[in-house]
XYZ file of C-alpha atoms in Angstrom:
563
model
C 70.425 -50.352 4.056
C 67.626 -52.565 5.460
C 65.696 -54.599 2.934
C 61.995 -55.081 3.692
C 60.127 -58.138 2.290
C 56.561 -59.277 2.778
C 54.120 -61.694 1.198
C 50.632 -60.838 2.568
C 48.558 -57.782 3.195
C 49.160 -57.969 6.952
C 52.880 -58.260 6.403
C 52.839 -55.386 3.921
C 51.055 -53.144 6.454
C 53.735 -53.750 9.087
C 56.433 -53.407 6.454
C 55.085 -50.011 5.426
C 55.062 -48.851 9.022
C 58.814 -49.579 9.184
C 59.438 -47.923 5.788
C 57.581 -44.776 6.902
C 59.462 -44.637 10.252
C 62.871 -45.254 8.702
C 62.687 -43.742 5.166
C 66.514 -43.251 4.959
C 67.352 -46.725 6.324
C 65.027 -49.045 4.406
C 64.152 -50.170 0.952
C 61.028 -52.158 0.037
C 61.533 -55.233 -2.236
C 58.449 -56.081 -4.303
C 57.760 -59.070 -6.553
C 58.050 -62.841 -5.900
C 59.231 -63.371 -2.386
C 62.116 -65.713 -3.404
C 63.542 -63.122 -5.849
C 63.042 -60.331 -3.337
C 64.924 -62.184 -0.631
C 67.799 -63.057 -2.949
C 68.153 -59.498 -4.252
C 67.959 -57.887 -0.835
C 70.392 -60.394 0.592
C 72.987 -59.310 -1.992
C 72.338 -55.582 -1.734
C 71.557 -54.893 1.939
C 73.344 -55.031 5.266
C 70.210 -56.208 6.992
C 66.780 -57.699 6.133
C 63.451 -57.633 7.860
C 61.242 -60.363 6.460
C 57.524 -60.408 7.312
C 57.437 -64.186 6.729
C 57.591 -67.454 8.667
C 61.058 -68.287 9.962
C 60.979 -71.667 8.172
C 60.295 -70.034 4.844
C 63.153 -67.561 5.393
C 65.555 -70.304 6.401
C 64.833 -72.239 3.196
C 65.256 -69.071 1.132
C 68.529 -67.807 2.622
C 70.256 -71.177 3.240
C 71.761 -71.327 -0.303
C 72.926 -67.749 0.036
C 75.013 -68.056 3.180
C 78.771 -67.196 2.908
C 79.992 -66.795 6.473
C 79.354 -65.259 9.892
C 81.160 -62.033 9.099
C 79.885 -61.643 5.568
C 76.164 -62.440 5.792
C 73.604 -59.707 6.502
C 71.564 -59.677 9.673
C 68.071 -61.122 9.176
C 65.033 -60.491 11.330
C 61.679 -62.266 10.853
C 58.387 -60.781 11.944
C 55.303 -63.001 12.164
C 52.001 -62.234 10.449
C 50.402 -61.122 13.729
C 53.249 -58.716 14.474
C 53.763 -60.369 17.872
C 57.458 -61.323 17.597
C 60.588 -59.977 15.944
C 62.968 -62.912 15.674
C 66.705 -62.413 15.250
C 67.321 -65.254 12.786
C 70.760 -64.679 11.288
C 73.774 -62.434 12.066
C 72.725 -61.673 15.601
C 76.066 -60.027 16.485
C 78.090 -59.511 13.327
C 75.070 -58.570 11.258
C 73.430 -56.487 13.975
C 70.193 -58.575 13.889
C 69.821 -58.670 17.692
C 69.753 -54.966 18.022
C 67.602 -54.640 14.926
C 65.061 -57.130 16.414
C 64.859 -54.840 19.492
C 64.397 -51.747 17.332
C 61.707 -53.422 15.188
C 60.022 -54.650 18.352
C 59.932 -51.166 19.845
C 58.474 -49.709 16.700
C 55.837 -52.383 15.956
C 55.012 -53.376 19.561
C 56.481 -56.855 18.924
C 58.469 -58.934 21.417
C 62.124 -59.221 20.338
C 63.338 -62.841 20.327
C 67.080 -63.144 20.667
C 68.647 -66.573 21.167
C 72.347 -66.045 20.933
C 73.909 -67.514 24.059
C 75.735 -64.476 25.400
C 72.577 -62.324 25.034
C 70.461 -64.995 26.708
C 72.544 -64.745 29.886
C 73.307 -61.016 29.405
C 77.041 -61.361 28.844
C 78.850 -58.918 26.585
C 79.788 -60.962 23.494
C 83.410 -60.694 22.394
C 82.225 -59.888 18.911
C 79.992 -57.070 20.140
C 82.621 -54.952 21.810
C 83.389 -52.915 18.692
C 86.925 -54.257 18.575
C 88.490 -56.615 16.021
C 88.718 -60.047 17.564
C 90.425 -63.233 16.421
C 91.484 -66.587 17.729
C 89.331 -69.106 19.674
C 86.384 -66.700 20.044
C 83.850 -69.495 20.242
C 85.860 -71.440 22.785
C 86.466 -68.468 25.068
C 82.879 -67.364 24.776
C 81.694 -70.872 25.657
C 84.012 -70.827 28.757
C 82.516 -67.517 29.906
C 79.100 -68.944 29.464
C 79.947 -72.122 31.389
C 81.473 -70.156 34.224
C 85.003 -71.494 33.632
C 87.983 -69.370 34.658
C 88.901 -66.994 31.843
C 91.917 -64.729 32.400
C 92.249 -61.201 30.983
C 95.727 -60.221 29.827
C 95.589 -56.504 29.166
C 98.785 -55.384 27.494
C 97.284 -51.949 26.788
C 94.598 -50.009 28.675
C 91.136 -49.925 27.261
C 87.733 -49.356 28.899
C 86.040 -52.700 28.311
C 82.494 -53.465 29.370
C 82.005 -55.974 32.239
C 83.356 -59.414 31.651
C 83.513 -62.161 34.294
C 87.268 -62.589 34.035
C 89.968 -63.563 36.547
C 93.759 -63.213 36.867
C 94.419 -66.858 35.959
C 92.417 -69.345 33.832
C 92.617 -72.057 31.312
C 91.134 -69.691 28.741
C 92.446 -66.191 27.957
C 91.278 -62.901 26.532
C 94.297 -60.991 25.355
C 93.940 -57.249 24.802
C 96.867 -56.129 22.658
C 97.898 -53.999 19.714
C 100.887 -56.278 19.072
C 101.183 -58.402 15.963
C 100.741 -61.770 17.711
C 99.037 -65.000 16.814
C 96.326 -66.146 19.173
C 97.423 -69.076 21.279
C 95.272 -72.158 21.952
C 92.159 -71.289 23.966
C 92.866 -67.604 23.499
C 90.823 -64.772 21.898
C 92.790 -61.595 20.918
C 91.070 -58.244 21.014
C 92.556 -55.390 19.059
C 91.921 -51.954 20.645
C 92.462 -48.868 18.365
C 95.447 -47.569 20.246
C 97.760 -46.705 17.329
C 97.855 -43.361 15.517
C 99.966 -43.158 12.347
C 101.290 -39.756 11.361
C 101.813 -39.442 7.634
C 103.688 -36.926 5.425
C 103.785 -37.061 1.628
C 105.089 -35.180 -1.343
C 102.514 -33.971 -3.867
C 101.386 -36.791 -6.024
C 102.630 -39.533 -3.738
C 100.950 -42.837 -4.854
C 98.474 -44.438 -2.427
C 100.370 -47.757 -2.815
C 103.568 -46.072 -1.570
C 101.858 -44.458 1.500
C 99.936 -47.661 2.271
C 102.975 -49.867 1.823
C 105.091 -47.621 4.120
C 102.472 -47.737 6.828
C 102.058 -51.482 6.687
C 105.815 -52.115 6.627
C 106.428 -49.768 9.592
C 103.733 -51.540 11.606
C 104.911 -55.034 10.746
C 108.544 -54.247 11.466
C 107.668 -52.820 14.831
C 105.506 -55.884 15.639
C 102.278 -53.916 15.645
C 98.885 -54.876 14.267
C 97.253 -52.881 11.540
C 93.892 -53.800 13.081
C 94.726 -51.504 16.024
C 95.243 -48.380 13.904
C 92.794 -45.699 15.060
C 93.552 -43.302 12.327
C 95.976 -41.473 10.053
C 97.103 -37.937 10.918
C 98.713 -35.277 8.844
C 98.970 -31.554 8.329
C 96.008 -29.461 6.972
C 97.877 -28.737 3.734
C 97.750 -32.409 2.962
C 94.092 -32.916 3.816
C 93.211 -33.655 0.147
C 96.406 -35.356 -0.897
C 95.015 -38.254 -2.931
C 97.597 -40.837 -1.797
C 97.021 -40.137 1.846
C 93.193 -39.965 1.531
C 93.101 -43.277 -0.328
C 95.476 -45.009 2.116
C 93.084 -44.045 5.000
C 90.124 -45.323 2.970
C 91.771 -48.651 2.283
C 92.718 -49.067 5.924
C 89.117 -48.156 6.900
C 90.206 -45.421 9.365
C 89.610 -41.674 9.590
C 92.108 -39.083 8.399
C 92.688 -36.339 10.990
C 94.424 -33.102 10.057
C 96.152 -30.354 12.113
C 97.335 -26.939 11.241
C 101.029 -26.277 10.657
C 101.029 -24.015 13.721
C 99.719 -26.854 15.918
C 102.311 -29.295 14.614
C 105.168 -26.775 14.970
C 104.437 -26.620 18.694
C 104.931 -30.344 19.172
C 108.289 -31.471 20.411
C 109.689 -34.227 18.145
C 112.944 -36.135 17.987
C 113.542 -35.697 14.225
C 112.659 -32.201 12.986
C 113.600 -31.296 9.468
C 113.977 -28.218 7.292
C 112.224 -29.755 4.335
C 108.691 -29.848 5.744
C 109.304 -26.451 7.385
C 109.961 -24.983 3.986
C 107.088 -26.848 2.328
C 104.194 -26.537 4.797
C 105.441 -24.421 7.683
C 106.267 -26.992 10.340
C 109.574 -28.813 11.016
C 107.675 -32.153 11.455
C 104.613 -33.642 9.887
C 104.606 -37.422 10.479
C 105.973 -37.424 14.028
C 104.198 -34.270 15.148
C 100.793 -35.360 13.714
C 101.086 -38.657 15.498
C 102.112 -37.047 18.773
C 99.529 -34.159 18.900
C 97.410 -35.993 21.482
C 100.353 -37.365 23.412
C 101.381 -40.983 23.726
C 104.441 -43.164 23.244
C 106.369 -42.851 20.004
C 106.898 -46.471 18.904
C 108.094 -45.844 15.379
C 110.099 -42.643 14.770
C 109.922 -40.896 11.363
C 110.467 -43.439 8.614
C 110.712 -42.890 4.852
C 109.264 -45.039 2.194
C 111.609 -47.330 0.223
C 110.935 -45.626 -3.149
C 113.592 -43.539 -4.741
C 113.072 -40.633 -4.321
C 110.995 -41.310 -1.207
C 107.664 -39.501 -1.354
C 106.132 -40.494 1.964
C 107.061 -40.542 5.648
C 105.260 -42.035 8.644
C 105.606 -42.372 12.477
C 103.548 -44.488 14.840
C 102.339 -43.497 18.343
C 100.473 -45.527 20.906
C 97.707 -43.709 22.727
C 96.320 -46.070 25.354
C 92.569 -45.969 25.798
C 91.326 -43.238 28.152
C 89.095 -44.141 31.020
C 85.409 -43.337 30.505
C 83.042 -41.815 33.079
C 79.368 -41.772 32.246
C 77.365 -39.625 34.630
C 73.904 -41.136 34.458
C 70.528 -39.757 35.456
C 68.118 -42.501 36.501
C 65.000 -40.347 36.337
C 62.440 -40.037 39.144
C 62.189 -43.732 39.902
C 59.762 -45.413 37.421
C 61.533 -47.941 35.150
C 59.762 -46.665 32.048
C 61.121 -43.189 32.679
C 64.697 -44.546 32.609
C 65.972 -43.515 29.177
C 67.335 -46.110 26.637
C 70.644 -44.272 26.692
C 70.898 -44.576 30.459
C 70.192 -48.365 30.184
C 72.921 -48.692 27.593
C 75.481 -46.902 29.769
C 74.588 -49.063 32.762
C 75.175 -52.220 30.626
C 78.390 -50.819 29.248
C 79.937 -49.946 32.592
C 82.469 -52.303 34.227
C 82.299 -50.261 37.390
C 79.127 -48.739 38.873
C 79.338 -46.039 41.616
C 76.234 -44.831 43.402
C 74.076 -44.314 46.409
C 72.929 -47.708 47.739
C 69.255 -47.076 47.330
C 69.772 -45.951 43.710
C 71.907 -48.995 42.976
C 69.043 -51.170 44.193
C 66.690 -49.560 41.665
C 68.770 -50.698 38.649
C 70.803 -53.712 39.975
C 68.903 -56.074 37.715
C 70.020 -54.133 34.632
C 73.718 -54.634 35.293
C 75.669 -57.227 33.340
C 77.477 -60.052 35.192
C 80.943 -58.986 36.185
C 80.050 -55.343 36.930
C 81.835 -54.148 40.038
C 79.572 -52.197 42.277
C 80.876 -49.492 44.622
C 77.954 -48.215 46.738
C 77.680 -45.923 49.769
C 75.042 -44.203 51.874
C 73.639 -40.769 52.171
C 76.032 -37.907 52.715
C 78.959 -39.426 50.771
C 78.432 -37.585 47.562
C 81.897 -36.115 47.288
C 83.480 -39.464 48.164
C 81.490 -41.189 45.440
C 82.556 -38.516 42.936
C 86.146 -38.979 43.785
C 85.858 -42.757 43.611
C 84.263 -42.614 40.207
C 86.911 -40.325 38.737
C 89.685 -42.491 40.294
C 88.324 -45.647 38.688
C 88.017 -43.879 35.350
C 91.638 -42.798 35.605
C 92.582 -46.468 35.979
C 91.207 -46.999 32.483
C 87.833 -48.374 33.536
C 84.394 -47.759 32.002
C 82.551 -46.203 34.920
C 78.926 -45.243 35.407
C 78.204 -42.712 38.245
C 74.483 -42.715 38.913
C 72.138 -40.228 40.429
C 68.363 -39.746 40.613
C 66.489 -37.456 38.222
C 68.991 -35.731 35.987
C 72.542 -36.220 37.237
C 73.259 -32.534 36.532
C 70.436 -31.215 38.699
C 71.239 -31.350 42.450
C 72.997 -34.644 41.757
C 76.406 -36.196 41.044
C 77.547 -34.440 37.810
C 78.785 -31.270 39.541
C 81.025 -32.920 42.206
C 82.296 -35.451 39.655
C 83.247 -32.882 36.995
C 84.854 -30.743 39.705
C 87.150 -33.686 40.348
C 87.747 -34.741 36.746
C 90.415 -33.352 34.526
C 91.078 -33.827 30.772
C 92.743 -37.169 31.271
C 89.461 -39.080 31.083
C 86.474 -39.054 28.696
C 83.226 -37.849 30.335
C 79.742 -38.532 29.005
C 76.625 -36.966 30.438
C 73.356 -38.973 30.226
C 70.290 -36.785 30.843
C 67.403 -38.035 32.972
C 63.824 -36.923 33.770
C 64.077 -34.497 36.650
C 61.800 -34.457 39.644
C 60.496 -31.053 38.646
C 59.547 -32.371 35.137
C 57.991 -35.532 36.572
C 55.999 -33.581 39.091
C 55.009 -31.033 36.476
C 53.555 -33.750 34.214
C 51.505 -35.064 37.115
C 50.165 -31.573 38.082
C 49.387 -30.491 34.530
C 51.471 -27.761 32.920
C 52.873 -25.562 35.778
C 56.177 -24.993 33.937
C 54.599 -23.542 30.808
C 56.488 -20.253 31.130
C 59.796 -19.198 32.804
C 60.534 -21.292 35.849
C 63.287 -21.957 38.371
C 64.306 -24.752 40.680
C 65.630 -23.889 44.158
C 66.869 -26.281 46.771
C 65.983 -25.267 50.304
C 68.714 -27.472 51.848
C 71.338 -25.386 53.546
C 73.786 -28.197 54.008
C 75.861 -27.003 51.000
C 74.505 -23.463 50.476
C 74.142 -20.755 53.144
C 70.518 -19.765 53.891
C 71.299 -16.196 53.099
C 72.110 -17.200 49.498
C 68.975 -19.343 49.240
C 66.793 -16.562 50.517
C 68.269 -14.043 48.060
C 67.444 -16.439 45.234
C 63.846 -17.010 46.491
C 63.322 -13.222 46.700
C 64.678 -12.745 43.170
C 62.252 -15.359 41.822
C 59.407 -13.846 43.733
C 60.110 -10.381 42.427
C 60.537 -11.653 38.867
C 57.234 -13.523 38.979
C 58.784 -16.839 38.011
C 57.232 -20.253 38.805
C 59.355 -21.932 41.529
C 59.874 -25.592 42.195
C 61.359 -26.226 45.641
C 63.615 -29.336 45.987
C 64.561 -30.667 49.439
C 61.767 -28.519 50.921
C 61.568 -29.940 54.501
C 63.085 -32.564 56.708
C 62.940 -33.430 60.364
C 66.031 -31.302 61.068
C 65.005 -28.501 58.718
C 61.384 -27.470 59.335
C 61.499 -23.681 59.090
C 62.977 -23.034 55.638
C 59.873 -23.957 53.609
C 57.499 -21.612 55.640
C 60.026 -18.820 55.314
C 60.364 -19.321 51.506
C 56.543 -19.450 51.080
C 56.256 -16.239 53.090
C 58.650 -14.499 50.749
C 56.625 -15.572 47.751
C 53.464 -14.465 49.465
C 54.765 -10.883 49.557
C 54.390 -10.903 45.757
C 51.588 -13.373 45.048
C 48.039 -13.744 46.248
C 46.923 -16.484 48.615
C 44.942 -18.009 45.669
C 48.155 -18.754 43.761
C 48.137 -22.456 42.811
C 50.662 -24.705 44.473
C 51.325 -28.305 43.428
C 52.671 -30.850 45.863
C 53.955 -34.176 44.571
C 55.548 -36.923 46.616
C 57.553 -39.796 45.113
C 56.669 -38.838 41.565
C 56.349 -41.814 39.278
C 56.891 -44.372 42.053
C 54.312 -46.885 43.313
C 53.457 -44.734 46.301
C 53.115 -41.554 44.315
C 50.749 -38.923 45.695
C 49.876 -35.436 44.517
C 47.529 -32.619 45.329
C 46.765 -29.128 44.101
C 46.334 -26.456 46.788
C 47.054 -22.735 47.129
C 49.803 -20.581 48.544
C 47.431 -19.556 51.420
C 46.174 -23.089 52.193
C 49.448 -25.168 51.965
C 50.439 -26.639 55.334
C 54.264 -27.025 55.336
C 53.959 -29.791 57.959
C 52.535 -32.083 55.192
C 55.745 -31.810 53.084
C 58.926 -33.959 53.502
C 62.212 -34.588 51.633
C 60.539 -36.961 49.180
C 58.351 -34.100 47.978
C 58.721 -31.287 45.454
C 56.608 -28.204 45.775
C 55.802 -26.066 42.761
C 54.435 -22.547 43.304
C 52.819 -20.809 40.324
C 53.311 -17.286 39.168
C 50.612 -14.654 38.937
C 49.375 -16.084 35.659
C 49.118 -19.673 36.859
C 45.590 -21.017 37.069
C 43.709 -24.061 38.376
C 41.854 -25.300 35.311
C 39.751 -28.389 35.715
C 41.908 -29.463 38.624
C 45.081 -29.001 36.696
C 47.839 -26.495 37.358
C 48.457 -24.498 34.210
C 50.845 -21.679 33.583
C 50.137 -20.001 30.150
C 52.963 -19.781 27.665
C 52.426 -16.002 27.298
C 50.626 -13.130 29.094
C 48.459 -12.489 26.082
C 46.560 -15.653 26.878
C 46.130 -14.459 30.459
C 44.747 -11.116 29.253
C 42.321 -12.897 26.914
C 41.067 -15.032 29.761
C 40.642 -12.116 32.075
C 38.776 -10.202 29.343
C 36.459 -13.172 28.882
C 35.714 -13.270 32.558
């Protein structure tokens, strides 16, 4: 919950805007400001104070407990010009909150934490438990000193300026080790603990067994990703409570699924009880991995719980990112986040240039020229299979005549794939022209480099006969000058010469140009590869210089009747 505190009418107005926008996330604290801050500080994970930073500093100073315990605090000035991350920038989420508040109120977010100031990924922002000399290693990264990465398990980390050797170390491990001098230890969630239990097994017995098994195997409880068991035990109180105390999810599988898993220690007892010869080992091994701790019973007599531990190294991650039509403000926040998360970026050189300034230091860039789409797709998948966090970029939407198709054709189920949608050229052009896509529409590429012309022509004819608005991608190039006239001729067999046609070049870019013409008047020679051509259907009209396709034909009938 985010506590909102204000002292003046101007502050209250901005406060109420946040409360209205985030009704489920916020709570307004009324009354004397000092009392409101103290109460909210104790009750909320974050605070937004519409007060001077000095006043907030004096109010919260006596309340501070520690970096990992204190809530994140953001201050917004009376004029609503700045949203200042004052306390708990990383651990309390105040840096991100300041950005969110700034977006909502039109204020400039002010973030002063050192890693954010130079756009480094902070070790305490990676979503992994971290211990050891975090401050010292972070300072070394900031100062450009050599910091080595010792990855004992695979995990798709964001970009970090690390080397093979260095006087400081980042150690990525699920082992129960103490951080050495000048070392920060990151704990990735690589361990899955399978659990079986008799009815009524105490939570203390289940939890004690899990902790003992991990400790004896030299494994860290901080790297436990979750507990797993059979469906029949989904509501077993001891197992449910053990997962809650560990702060991890409980995942369940059917007895049939578990019975199909090959395990080293099957037993007749669980087979008779729940229908599978193994619960603990099978539940841990469902997703594959290395069995580090075979089935182990609790020390109680009689033993009421069993567990097994499996290591599942982190899977590589491939984000296929659409950059939109070119304008920076049409690049989605999700796309920006994926670009900043990626440790490896793969893309066409001209697209890389568009977003190079958004990449974090340490990002490895693999760029190539036109015509190497399949090679880029293979490269991106190969890097993801090495356990990297990869972003493969394309213009517009990555799934529309872009990189998603060749990449997913190469990828198998051994990596995680994330699709990030982007604003397509057809949508960007449509917004410039008016509302040409108000009814059914289709996009057709006229490039026959990958598709035979016979197939393209058949699709154009189908769209023409179905009276569907058509947007032509890749309409004309120096080496392909006859396809667009041919396609327009096919449409002309079913539509009048007065049919509106929109022509947009470099939509959303500084040299954007557009014009509205007709099917009879369009000169194909004025079109190139940077252009999209949208041809209306029989209902499309030029209304006040805008291309409009009605949502339904009843509107068209009403218009014709009025005429």
